[in-house]
mmCIF file of C-alpha atoms in Angstrom:
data_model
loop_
_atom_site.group_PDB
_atom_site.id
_atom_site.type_symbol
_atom_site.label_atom_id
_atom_site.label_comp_id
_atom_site.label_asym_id
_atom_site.label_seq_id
_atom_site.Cartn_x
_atom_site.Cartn_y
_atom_site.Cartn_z
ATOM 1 C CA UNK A 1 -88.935 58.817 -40.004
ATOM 2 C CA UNK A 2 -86.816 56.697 -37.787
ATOM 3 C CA UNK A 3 -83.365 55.471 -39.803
ATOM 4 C CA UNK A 4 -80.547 53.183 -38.378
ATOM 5 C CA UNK A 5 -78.378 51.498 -40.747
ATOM 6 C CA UNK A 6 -79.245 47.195 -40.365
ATOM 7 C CA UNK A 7 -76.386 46.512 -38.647
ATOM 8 C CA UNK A 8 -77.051 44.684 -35.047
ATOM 9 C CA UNK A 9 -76.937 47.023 -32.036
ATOM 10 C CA UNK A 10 -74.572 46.351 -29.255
ATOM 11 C CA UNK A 11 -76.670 45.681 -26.295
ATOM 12 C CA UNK A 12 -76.508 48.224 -23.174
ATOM 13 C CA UNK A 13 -75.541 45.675 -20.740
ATOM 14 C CA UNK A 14 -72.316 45.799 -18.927
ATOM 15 C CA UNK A 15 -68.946 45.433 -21.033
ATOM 16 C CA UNK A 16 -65.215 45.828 -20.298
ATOM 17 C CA UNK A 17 -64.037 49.643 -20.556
ATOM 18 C CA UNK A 18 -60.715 50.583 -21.158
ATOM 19 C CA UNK A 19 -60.698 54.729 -20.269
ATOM 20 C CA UNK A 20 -57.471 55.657 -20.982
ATOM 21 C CA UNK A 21 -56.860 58.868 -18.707
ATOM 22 C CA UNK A 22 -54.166 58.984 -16.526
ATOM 23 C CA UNK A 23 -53.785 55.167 -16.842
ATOM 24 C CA UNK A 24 -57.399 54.319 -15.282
ATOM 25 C CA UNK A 25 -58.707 51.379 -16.037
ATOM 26 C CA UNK A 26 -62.307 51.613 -15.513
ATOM 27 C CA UNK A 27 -65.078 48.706 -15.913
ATOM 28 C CA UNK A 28 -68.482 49.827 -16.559
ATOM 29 C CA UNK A 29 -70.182 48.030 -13.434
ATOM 30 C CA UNK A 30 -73.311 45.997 -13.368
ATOM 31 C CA UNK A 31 -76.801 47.371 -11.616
ATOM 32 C CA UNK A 32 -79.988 47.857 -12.437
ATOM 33 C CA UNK A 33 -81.413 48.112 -15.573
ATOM 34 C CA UNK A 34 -81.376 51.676 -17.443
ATOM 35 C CA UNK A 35 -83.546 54.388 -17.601
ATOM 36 C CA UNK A 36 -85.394 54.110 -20.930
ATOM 37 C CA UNK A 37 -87.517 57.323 -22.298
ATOM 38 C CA UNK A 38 -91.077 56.249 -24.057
ATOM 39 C CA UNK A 39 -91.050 59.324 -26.219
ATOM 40 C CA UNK A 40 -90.450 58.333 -29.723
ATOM 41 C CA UNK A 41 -87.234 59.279 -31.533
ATOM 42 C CA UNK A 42 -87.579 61.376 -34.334
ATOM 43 C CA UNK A 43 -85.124 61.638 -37.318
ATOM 44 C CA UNK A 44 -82.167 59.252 -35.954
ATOM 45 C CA UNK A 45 -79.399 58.074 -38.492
ATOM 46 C CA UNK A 46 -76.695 56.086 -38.827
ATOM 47 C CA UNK A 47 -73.892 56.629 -41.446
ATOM 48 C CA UNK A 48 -70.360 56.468 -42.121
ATOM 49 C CA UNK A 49 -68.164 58.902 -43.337
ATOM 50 C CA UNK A 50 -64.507 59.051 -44.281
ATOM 51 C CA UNK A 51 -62.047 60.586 -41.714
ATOM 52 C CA UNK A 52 -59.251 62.240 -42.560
ATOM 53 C CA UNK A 53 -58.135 62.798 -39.369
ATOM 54 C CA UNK A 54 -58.705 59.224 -38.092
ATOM 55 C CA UNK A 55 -57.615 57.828 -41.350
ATOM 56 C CA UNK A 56 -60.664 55.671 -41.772
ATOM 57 C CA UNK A 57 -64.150 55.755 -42.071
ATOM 58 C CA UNK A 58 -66.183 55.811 -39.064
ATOM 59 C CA UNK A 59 -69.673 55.454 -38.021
ATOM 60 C CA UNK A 60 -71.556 58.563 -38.025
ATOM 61 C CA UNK A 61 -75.022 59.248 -35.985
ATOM 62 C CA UNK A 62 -77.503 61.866 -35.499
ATOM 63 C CA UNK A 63 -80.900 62.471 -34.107
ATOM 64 C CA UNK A 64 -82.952 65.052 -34.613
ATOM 65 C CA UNK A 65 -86.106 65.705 -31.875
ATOM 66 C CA UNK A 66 -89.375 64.311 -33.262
ATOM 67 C CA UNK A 67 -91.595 66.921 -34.973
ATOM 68 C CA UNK A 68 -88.391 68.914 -36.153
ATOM 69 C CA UNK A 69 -88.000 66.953 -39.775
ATOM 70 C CA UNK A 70 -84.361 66.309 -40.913
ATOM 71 C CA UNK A 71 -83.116 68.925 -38.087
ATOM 72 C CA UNK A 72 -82.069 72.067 -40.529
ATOM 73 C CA UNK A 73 -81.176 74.944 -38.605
ATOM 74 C CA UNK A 74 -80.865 73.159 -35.282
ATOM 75 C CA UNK A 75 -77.886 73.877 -33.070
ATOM 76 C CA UNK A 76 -75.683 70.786 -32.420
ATOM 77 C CA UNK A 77 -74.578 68.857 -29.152
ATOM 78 C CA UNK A 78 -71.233 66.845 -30.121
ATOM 79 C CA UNK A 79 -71.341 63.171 -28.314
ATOM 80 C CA UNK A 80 -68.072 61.932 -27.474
ATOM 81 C CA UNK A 81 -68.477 58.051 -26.877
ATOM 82 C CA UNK A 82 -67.010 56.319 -23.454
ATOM 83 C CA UNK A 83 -65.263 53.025 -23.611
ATOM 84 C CA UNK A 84 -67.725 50.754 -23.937
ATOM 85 C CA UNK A 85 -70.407 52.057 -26.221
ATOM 86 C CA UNK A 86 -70.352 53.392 -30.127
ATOM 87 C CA UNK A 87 -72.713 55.298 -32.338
ATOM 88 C CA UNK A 88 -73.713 51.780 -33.343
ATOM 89 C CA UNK A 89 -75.326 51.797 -29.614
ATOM 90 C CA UNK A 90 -76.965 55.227 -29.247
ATOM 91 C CA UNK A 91 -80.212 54.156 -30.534
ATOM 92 C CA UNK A 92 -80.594 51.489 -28.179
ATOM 93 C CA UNK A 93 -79.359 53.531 -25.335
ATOM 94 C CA UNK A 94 -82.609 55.938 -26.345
ATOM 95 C CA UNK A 95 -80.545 58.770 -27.093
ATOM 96 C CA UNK A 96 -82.902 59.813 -29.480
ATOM 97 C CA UNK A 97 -85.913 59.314 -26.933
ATOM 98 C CA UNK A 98 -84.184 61.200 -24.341
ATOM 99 C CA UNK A 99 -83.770 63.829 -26.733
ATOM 100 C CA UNK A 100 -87.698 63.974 -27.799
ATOM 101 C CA UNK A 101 -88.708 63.763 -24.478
ATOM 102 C CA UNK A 102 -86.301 66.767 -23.321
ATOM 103 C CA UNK A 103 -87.964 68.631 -25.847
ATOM 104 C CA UNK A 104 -91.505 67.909 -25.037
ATOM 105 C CA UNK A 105 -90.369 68.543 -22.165
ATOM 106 C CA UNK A 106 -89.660 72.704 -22.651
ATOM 107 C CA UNK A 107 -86.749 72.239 -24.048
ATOM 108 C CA UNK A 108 -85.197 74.389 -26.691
ATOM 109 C CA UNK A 109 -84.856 71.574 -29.735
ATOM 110 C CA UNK A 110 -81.176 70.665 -30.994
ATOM 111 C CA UNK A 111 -79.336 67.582 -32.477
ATOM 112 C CA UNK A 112 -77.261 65.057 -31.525
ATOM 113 C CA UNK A 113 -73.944 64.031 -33.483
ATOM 114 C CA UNK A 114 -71.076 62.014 -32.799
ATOM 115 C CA UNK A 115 -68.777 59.099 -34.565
ATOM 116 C CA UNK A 116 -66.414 56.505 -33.907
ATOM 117 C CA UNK A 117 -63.603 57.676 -32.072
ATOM 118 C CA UNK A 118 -62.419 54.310 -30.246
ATOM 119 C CA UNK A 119 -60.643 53.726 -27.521
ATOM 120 C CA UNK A 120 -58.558 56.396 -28.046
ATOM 121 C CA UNK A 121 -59.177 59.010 -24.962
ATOM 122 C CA UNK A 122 -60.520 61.252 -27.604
ATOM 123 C CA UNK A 123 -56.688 62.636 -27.949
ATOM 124 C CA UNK A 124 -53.843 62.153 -30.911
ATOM 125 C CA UNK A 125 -52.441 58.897 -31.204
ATOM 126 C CA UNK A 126 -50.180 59.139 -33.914
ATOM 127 C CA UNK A 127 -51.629 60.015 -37.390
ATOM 128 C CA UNK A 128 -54.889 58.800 -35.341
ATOM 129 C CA UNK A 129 -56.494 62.060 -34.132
ATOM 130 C CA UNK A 130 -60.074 61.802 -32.632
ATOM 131 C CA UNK A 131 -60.218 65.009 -31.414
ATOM 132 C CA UNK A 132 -59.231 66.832 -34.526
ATOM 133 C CA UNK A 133 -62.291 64.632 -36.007
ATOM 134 C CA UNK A 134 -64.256 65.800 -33.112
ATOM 135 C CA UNK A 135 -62.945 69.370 -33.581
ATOM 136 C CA UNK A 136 -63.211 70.289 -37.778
ATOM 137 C CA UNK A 137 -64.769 66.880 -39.276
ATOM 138 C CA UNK A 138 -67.983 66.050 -37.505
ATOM 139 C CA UNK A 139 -68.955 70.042 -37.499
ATOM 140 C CA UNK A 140 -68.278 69.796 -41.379
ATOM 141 C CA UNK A 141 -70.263 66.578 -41.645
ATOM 142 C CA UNK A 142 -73.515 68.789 -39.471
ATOM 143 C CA UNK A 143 -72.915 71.680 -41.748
ATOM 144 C CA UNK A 144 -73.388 69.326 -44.749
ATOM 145 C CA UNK A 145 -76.927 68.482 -43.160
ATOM 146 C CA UNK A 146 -77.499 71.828 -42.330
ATOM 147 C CA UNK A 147 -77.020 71.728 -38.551
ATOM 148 C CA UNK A 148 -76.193 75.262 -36.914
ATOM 149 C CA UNK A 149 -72.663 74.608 -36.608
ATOM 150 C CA UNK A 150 -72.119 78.480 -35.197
ATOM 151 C CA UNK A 151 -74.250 77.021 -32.145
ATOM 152 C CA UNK A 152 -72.181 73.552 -30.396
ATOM 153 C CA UNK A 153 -72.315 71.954 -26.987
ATOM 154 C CA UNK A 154 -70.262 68.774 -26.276
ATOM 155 C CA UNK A 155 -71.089 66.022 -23.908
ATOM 156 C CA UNK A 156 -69.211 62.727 -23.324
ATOM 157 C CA UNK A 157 -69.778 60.002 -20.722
ATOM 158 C CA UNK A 158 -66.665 58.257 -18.687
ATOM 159 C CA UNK A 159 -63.360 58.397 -21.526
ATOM 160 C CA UNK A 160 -65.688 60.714 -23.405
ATOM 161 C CA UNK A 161 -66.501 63.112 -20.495
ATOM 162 C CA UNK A 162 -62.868 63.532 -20.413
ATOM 163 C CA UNK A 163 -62.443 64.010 -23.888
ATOM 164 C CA UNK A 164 -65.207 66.852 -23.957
ATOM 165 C CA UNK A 165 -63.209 68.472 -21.530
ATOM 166 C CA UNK A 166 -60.203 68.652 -23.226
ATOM 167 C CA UNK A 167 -61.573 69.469 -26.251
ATOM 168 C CA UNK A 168 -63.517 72.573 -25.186
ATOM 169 C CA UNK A 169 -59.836 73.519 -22.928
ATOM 170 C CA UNK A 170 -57.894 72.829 -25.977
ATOM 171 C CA UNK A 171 -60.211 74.901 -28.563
ATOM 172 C CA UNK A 172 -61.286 77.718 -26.354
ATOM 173 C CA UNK A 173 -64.644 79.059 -27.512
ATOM 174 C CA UNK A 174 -65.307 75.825 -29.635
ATOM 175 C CA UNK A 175 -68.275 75.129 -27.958
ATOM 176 C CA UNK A 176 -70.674 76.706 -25.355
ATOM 177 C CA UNK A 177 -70.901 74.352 -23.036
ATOM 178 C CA UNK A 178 -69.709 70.865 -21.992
ATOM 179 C CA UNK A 179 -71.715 67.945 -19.863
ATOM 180 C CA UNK A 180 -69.593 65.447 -18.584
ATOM 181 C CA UNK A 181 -70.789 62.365 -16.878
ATOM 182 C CA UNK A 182 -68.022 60.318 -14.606
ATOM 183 C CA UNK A 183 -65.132 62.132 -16.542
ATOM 184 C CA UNK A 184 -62.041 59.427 -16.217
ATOM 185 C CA UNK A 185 -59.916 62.356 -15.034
ATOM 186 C CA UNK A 186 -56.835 62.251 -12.493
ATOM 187 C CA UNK A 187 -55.410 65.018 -10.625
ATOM 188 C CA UNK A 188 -52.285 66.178 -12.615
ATOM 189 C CA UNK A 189 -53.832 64.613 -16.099
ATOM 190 C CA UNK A 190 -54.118 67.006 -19.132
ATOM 191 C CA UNK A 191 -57.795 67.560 -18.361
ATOM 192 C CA UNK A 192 -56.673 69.149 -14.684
ATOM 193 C CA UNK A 193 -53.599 70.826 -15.988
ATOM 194 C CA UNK A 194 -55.766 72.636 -19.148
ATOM 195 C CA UNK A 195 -58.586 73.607 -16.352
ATOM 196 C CA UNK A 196 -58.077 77.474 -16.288
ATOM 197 C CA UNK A 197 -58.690 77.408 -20.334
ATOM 198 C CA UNK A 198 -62.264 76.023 -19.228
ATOM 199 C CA UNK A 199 -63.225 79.249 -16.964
ATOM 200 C CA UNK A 200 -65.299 81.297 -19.448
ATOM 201 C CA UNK A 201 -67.215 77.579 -20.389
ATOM 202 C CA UNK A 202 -70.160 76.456 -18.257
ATOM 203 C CA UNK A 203 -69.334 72.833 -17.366
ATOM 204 C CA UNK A 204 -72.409 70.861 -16.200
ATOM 205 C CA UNK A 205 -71.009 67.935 -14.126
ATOM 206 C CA UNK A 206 -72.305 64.215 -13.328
ATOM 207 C CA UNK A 207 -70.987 61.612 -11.390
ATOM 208 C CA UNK A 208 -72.729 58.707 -8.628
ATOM 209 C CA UNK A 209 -71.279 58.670 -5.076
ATOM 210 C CA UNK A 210 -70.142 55.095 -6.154
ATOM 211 C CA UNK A 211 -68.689 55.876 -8.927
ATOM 212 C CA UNK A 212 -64.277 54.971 -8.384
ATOM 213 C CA UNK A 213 -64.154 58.450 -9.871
ATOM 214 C CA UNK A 214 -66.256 60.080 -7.778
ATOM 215 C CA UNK A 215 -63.320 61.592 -5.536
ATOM 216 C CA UNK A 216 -61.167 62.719 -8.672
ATOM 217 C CA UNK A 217 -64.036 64.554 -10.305
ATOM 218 C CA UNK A 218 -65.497 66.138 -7.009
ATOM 219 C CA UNK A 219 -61.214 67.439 -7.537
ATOM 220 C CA UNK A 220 -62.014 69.057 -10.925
ATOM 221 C CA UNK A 221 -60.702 72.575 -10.509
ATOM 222 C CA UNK A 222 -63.271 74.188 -13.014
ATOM 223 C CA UNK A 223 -66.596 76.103 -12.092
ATOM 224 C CA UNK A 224 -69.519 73.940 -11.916
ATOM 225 C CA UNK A 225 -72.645 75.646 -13.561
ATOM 226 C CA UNK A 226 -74.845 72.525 -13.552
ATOM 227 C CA UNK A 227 -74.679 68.617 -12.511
ATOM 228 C CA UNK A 228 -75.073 66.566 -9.396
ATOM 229 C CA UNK A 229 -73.406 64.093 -7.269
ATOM 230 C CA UNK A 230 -75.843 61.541 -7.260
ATOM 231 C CA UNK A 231 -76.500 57.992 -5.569
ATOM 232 C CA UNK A 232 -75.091 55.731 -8.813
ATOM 233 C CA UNK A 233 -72.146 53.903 -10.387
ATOM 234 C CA UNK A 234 -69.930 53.825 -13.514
ATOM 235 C CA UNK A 235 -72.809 52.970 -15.368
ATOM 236 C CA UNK A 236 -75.722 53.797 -17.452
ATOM 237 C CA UNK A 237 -78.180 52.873 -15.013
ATOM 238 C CA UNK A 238 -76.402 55.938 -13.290
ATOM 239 C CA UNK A 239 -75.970 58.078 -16.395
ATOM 240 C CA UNK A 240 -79.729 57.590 -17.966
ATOM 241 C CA UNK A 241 -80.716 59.457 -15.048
ATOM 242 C CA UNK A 242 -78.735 62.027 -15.504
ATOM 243 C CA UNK A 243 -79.662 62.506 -18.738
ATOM 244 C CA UNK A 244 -83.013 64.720 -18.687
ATOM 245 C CA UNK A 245 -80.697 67.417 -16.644
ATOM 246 C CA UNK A 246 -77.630 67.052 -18.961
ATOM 247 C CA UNK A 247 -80.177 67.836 -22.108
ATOM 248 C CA UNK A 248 -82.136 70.583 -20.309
ATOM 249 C CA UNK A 249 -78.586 72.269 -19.082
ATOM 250 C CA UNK A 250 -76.968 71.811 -23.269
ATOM 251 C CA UNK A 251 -80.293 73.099 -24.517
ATOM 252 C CA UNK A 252 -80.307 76.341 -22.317
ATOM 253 C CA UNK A 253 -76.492 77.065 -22.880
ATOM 254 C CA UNK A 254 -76.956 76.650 -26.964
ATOM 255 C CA UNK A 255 -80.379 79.115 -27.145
ATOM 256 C CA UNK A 256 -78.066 81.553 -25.010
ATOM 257 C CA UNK A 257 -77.850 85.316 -26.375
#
């Protein structure tokens, strides 16, 4: 059964994005309209939880594939938001769908989690810490639904692509693999500096030939073990197409021996 909380969804359409990396300022740019799965999502929530680390309570989501109930047992890819979307949003970006339809697909089935982690860069800001959220609280939050937490992926989009990045350099180990779509990453950032930590992690890479970052990701000194450079933008026209491969790449890398 399908479960989002009744607040209104944010549509998908183009917004203002602030991604705070090496001072880009980034606008997600208009095009055509999204990709948009048919498959059906399965078990897809809405929540909130308290943060500790954030100091407020955020907006928790989850999906679950349909045809694998309320997701026990499943390993767990971590979504870290861009700058223009929230967990509010994933539902009506088909996240869910995409998910379903990977696994129909061939797919190996896993979930989907992420929260609220604004416009932060998905790095410490004071007594504000996203990452740390992204790092013990939103694993403890899966565990409570009894997610695989010994089995996590990360994937981000723009700001969040970035902030998967750092994460996985900064907790070496933390997670087996990390898709990034149109990282907002500069050369000499944090992202390029912590690089060699990100070595032994396969790194599945996304980003359209129109894209502003296109140049500073092709720069990325890390080993590539999936992605393309494709004909797109800064965008989720772009980034739903990228999708299917993203999900097929996360699922391989978390049913790994």
């Amino acid at each position: 059964m399908r479960r989002i909380s009744r607040r209104t969804l944010l549509t998908a359409g183009s917004v203002a994005v602030t991604a705070a990396a090496a001072g880009l300022y980034l606008r997600e740019n208009r095009g055509p309209a999204q990709v948009m799965p048919t498959a059906p999502a399965g078990d897809e929530r809405l929540t909130q939880e308290h943060s500790e680390a954030r100091g407020r309570t955020v907006d928790f989501y989850t999906a679950v594939p349909d045809g694998y109930g309320d997701g026990r047992g499943l390993p767990v890819c971590l979504i870290l938001h861009g700058g223009s979307k929230r967990p509010a949003d994933f539902a009506g970006l088909g996240l869910g769908r995409f998910l379903t339809e990977a696994v129909q697909r061939g797919a190996a089935p896993f979930v989907l989690a992420g929260a609220t982690g604004d416009q932060l860069a998905w790095k410490p800001h004071g007594d504000d810490d996203p990452q740390r959220m992204a790092h013990e609280e939103i694993p403890a939050w899966c565990a409570a639904r009894d997610f695989d937490t010994t089995r996590l992926a990360a994937w981000g989009w723009s700001m969040g692509g970035s902030g998967a990045l750092l994460l996985a350099a900064t907790f070496p180990s933390f997670v087996r693999a990390v898709a990034a779509f149109s990282p907002a990453v500069a050369p000499g950032d944090a992202v390029f500096r912590a690089a060699p930590n990100l070595r032994p992690t396969p790194i599945g890479l996304w980003c359209g030939r129109d894209d502003n970052l296109y140049d500073n990701v092709r720069a990325l000194p890390v080993r590539r073990a999936a992605g393309s450079y494709g004909d797109g933008n800064h965008n989720f026209a772009y980034w739903s197409t990228a999708i299917p491969a993203a999900f097929d790449f996360i699922a391989a890398t978390l049913n790994s021996v």
